[in-house]
Protein backbone atom coordinates (compact mmCIF):
# COMPACT_ATOMS: atom_id res chain seq x y z
CA UNK A 1 0.00 0.00 0.00
CA UNK A 2 1.39 3.42 -0.95
CA UNK A 3 0.25 6.64 0.73
CA UNK A 4 1.23 10.12 -0.36
CA UNK A 5 2.03 12.23 2.69
CA UNK A 6 2.74 15.94 3.16
CA UNK A 7 5.98 17.32 1.70
CA UNK A 8 5.58 14.76 -1.09
CA UNK A 9 7.20 12.01 0.97
CA UNK A 10 6.02 8.62 -0.18
CA UNK A 11 5.32 6.17 2.63
CA UNK A 12 4.91 2.46 2.03
CA UNK A 13 3.40 -0.11 4.34
CA UNK A 14 5.59 -3.19 4.45
CA UNK A 15 4.95 -6.65 5.83
CA UNK A 16 4.44 -6.51 9.57
CA UNK A 17 2.28 -3.38 9.48
CA UNK A 18 4.89 -0.63 9.83
CA UNK A 19 5.32 2.23 7.37
CA UNK A 20 8.59 3.31 5.87
CA UNK A 21 9.86 6.16 3.74
CA UNK A 22 10.13 4.95 0.14
CA UNK A 23 13.64 6.45 -0.06
CA UNK A 24 14.87 4.11 2.72
CA UNK A 25 13.33 1.13 0.93
CA UNK A 26 14.98 2.15 -2.35
CA UNK A 27 18.39 2.66 -0.71
CA UNK A 28 18.12 -0.76 0.93
CA UNK A 29 17.42 -2.45 -2.40
CA UNK A 30 20.34 -0.59 -4.04
CA UNK A 31 22.73 -1.58 -1.22
CA UNK A 32 21.62 -5.22 -1.43
CA UNK A 33 22.24 -5.23 -5.18
CA UNK A 34 25.62 -3.57 -4.70
CA UNK A 35 26.87 -6.13 -2.18
CA UNK A 36 25.06 -8.96 -3.98
CA UNK A 37 22.77 -10.26 -1.25
CA UNK A 38 19.07 -11.09 -1.29
CA UNK A 39 16.86 -8.44 0.38
CA UNK A 40 14.77 -9.59 3.35
CA UNK A 41 12.26 -8.00 5.71
CA UNK A 42 14.58 -8.57 8.68
CA UNK A 43 17.42 -6.85 6.82
CA UNK A 44 15.09 -4.01 5.85
CA UNK A 45 14.15 -3.50 9.51
CA UNK A 46 17.82 -3.39 10.56
CA UNK A 47 18.68 -1.05 7.67
CA UNK A 48 15.86 1.30 8.73
CA UNK A 49 17.31 1.48 12.28
CA UNK A 50 20.79 2.18 10.90
CA UNK A 51 19.53 4.75 8.39
CA UNK A 52 17.52 6.58 11.10
CA UNK A 53 20.55 6.66 13.43
CA UNK A 54 22.77 7.87 10.59
CA UNK A 55 20.38 10.72 9.75
CA UNK A 56 20.07 11.74 13.41
CA UNK A 57 23.80 11.90 14.11
CA UNK A 58 25.04 12.70 10.57
CA UNK A 59 27.46 9.80 10.75
CA UNK A 60 29.15 11.04 13.93
CA UNK A 61 29.33 9.04 17.13
CA UNK A 62 27.10 10.17 19.96
CA UNK A 63 29.13 11.96 22.63
CA UNK A 64 27.79 11.90 26.20
PDB file of C-alpha atoms in Angstrom:
ATOM      1  CA  UNK A   1       0.000   0.000   0.000  1.00  0.00           C
ATOM      2  CA  UNK A   2       1.395   3.419  -0.947  1.00  0.00           C
ATOM      3  CA  UNK A   3       0.247   6.638   0.730  1.00  0.00           C
ATOM      4  CA  UNK A   4       1.228  10.121  -0.363  1.00  0.00           C
ATOM      5  CA  UNK A   5       2.031  12.227   2.685  1.00  0.00           C
ATOM      6  CA  UNK A   6       2.737  15.941   3.163  1.00  0.00           C
ATOM      7  CA  UNK A   7       5.977  17.323   1.705  1.00  0.00           C
ATOM      8  CA  UNK A   8       5.581  14.762  -1.093  1.00  0.00           C
ATOM      9  CA  UNK A   9       7.202  12.007   0.967  1.00  0.00           C
ATOM     10  CA  UNK A  10       6.022   8.619  -0.179  1.00  0.00           C
ATOM     11  CA  UNK A  11       5.321   6.172   2.632  1.00  0.00           C
ATOM     12  CA  UNK A  12       4.910   2.460   2.025  1.00  0.00           C
ATOM     13  CA  UNK A  13       3.401  -0.111   4.336  1.00  0.00           C
ATOM     14  CA  UNK A  14       5.589  -3.191   4.455  1.00  0.00           C
ATOM     15  CA  UNK A  15       4.948  -6.654   5.826  1.00  0.00           C
ATOM     16  CA  UNK A  16       4.436  -6.509   9.571  1.00  0.00           C
ATOM     17  CA  UNK A  17       2.282  -3.380   9.482  1.00  0.00           C
ATOM     18  CA  UNK A  18       4.886  -0.627   9.826  1.00  0.00           C
ATOM     19  CA  UNK A  19       5.321   2.227   7.372  1.00  0.00           C
ATOM     20  CA  UNK A  20       8.591   3.313   5.874  1.00  0.00           C
ATOM     21  CA  UNK A  21       9.864   6.158   3.742  1.00  0.00           C
ATOM     22  CA  UNK A  22      10.133   4.949   0.139  1.00  0.00           C
ATOM     23  CA  UNK A  23      13.642   6.448  -0.058  1.00  0.00           C
ATOM     24  CA  UNK A  24      14.868   4.115   2.718  1.00  0.00           C
ATOM     25  CA  UNK A  25      13.333   1.135   0.932  1.00  0.00           C
ATOM     26  CA  UNK A  26      14.982   2.152  -2.352  1.00  0.00           C
ATOM     27  CA  UNK A  27      18.394   2.660  -0.712  1.00  0.00           C
ATOM     28  CA  UNK A  28      18.115  -0.762   0.927  1.00  0.00           C
ATOM     29  CA  UNK A  29      17.421  -2.447  -2.404  1.00  0.00           C
ATOM     30  CA  UNK A  30      20.343  -0.591  -4.037  1.00  0.00           C
ATOM     31  CA  UNK A  31      22.730  -1.581  -1.217  1.00  0.00           C
ATOM     32  CA  UNK A  32      21.621  -5.220  -1.433  1.00  0.00           C
ATOM     33  CA  UNK A  33      22.238  -5.228  -5.178  1.00  0.00           C
ATOM     34  CA  UNK A  34      25.622  -3.569  -4.697  1.00  0.00           C
ATOM     35  CA  UNK A  35      26.872  -6.130  -2.177  1.00  0.00           C
ATOM     36  CA  UNK A  36      25.062  -8.960  -3.976  1.00  0.00           C
ATOM     37  CA  UNK A  37      22.771 -10.260  -1.246  1.00  0.00           C
ATOM     38  CA  UNK A  38      19.074 -11.090  -1.293  1.00  0.00           C
ATOM     39  CA  UNK A  39      16.859  -8.440   0.380  1.00  0.00           C
ATOM     40  CA  UNK A  40      14.768  -9.592   3.350  1.00  0.00           C
ATOM     41  CA  UNK A  41      12.257  -8.001   5.707  1.00  0.00           C
ATOM     42  CA  UNK A  42      14.585  -8.574   8.678  1.00  0.00           C
ATOM     43  CA  UNK A  43      17.419  -6.848   6.818  1.00  0.00           C
ATOM     44  CA  UNK A  44      15.090  -4.013   5.855  1.00  0.00           C
ATOM     45  CA  UNK A  45      14.151  -3.497   9.505  1.00  0.00           C
ATOM     46  CA  UNK A  46      17.816  -3.386  10.556  1.00  0.00           C
ATOM     47  CA  UNK A  47      18.678  -1.055   7.668  1.00  0.00           C
ATOM     48  CA  UNK A  48      15.861   1.304   8.732  1.00  0.00           C
ATOM     49  CA  UNK A  49      17.310   1.476  12.278  1.00  0.00           C
ATOM     50  CA  UNK A  50      20.794   2.182  10.904  1.00  0.00           C
ATOM     51  CA  UNK A  51      19.526   4.754   8.394  1.00  0.00           C
ATOM     52  CA  UNK A  52      17.523   6.583  11.101  1.00  0.00           C
ATOM     53  CA  UNK A  53      20.548   6.655  13.427  1.00  0.00           C
ATOM     54  CA  UNK A  54      22.774   7.867  10.593  1.00  0.00           C
ATOM     55  CA  UNK A  55      20.376  10.718   9.748  1.00  0.00           C
ATOM     56  CA  UNK A  56      20.072  11.743  13.407  1.00  0.00           C
ATOM     57  CA  UNK A  57      23.803  11.905  14.109  1.00  0.00           C
ATOM     58  CA  UNK A  58      25.036  12.704  10.574  1.00  0.00           C
ATOM     59  CA  UNK A  59      27.460   9.801  10.747  1.00  0.00           C
ATOM     60  CA  UNK A  60      29.150  11.038  13.933  1.00  0.00           C
ATOM     61  CA  UNK A  61      29.330   9.039  17.130  1.00  0.00           C
ATOM     62  CA  UNK A  62      27.098  10.165  19.958  1.00  0.00           C
ATOM     63  CA  UNK A  63      29.135  11.964  22.634  1.00  0.00           C
ATOM     64  CA  UNK A  64      27.791  11.896  26.199  1.00  0.00           C
TER      65      UNK A  64
END
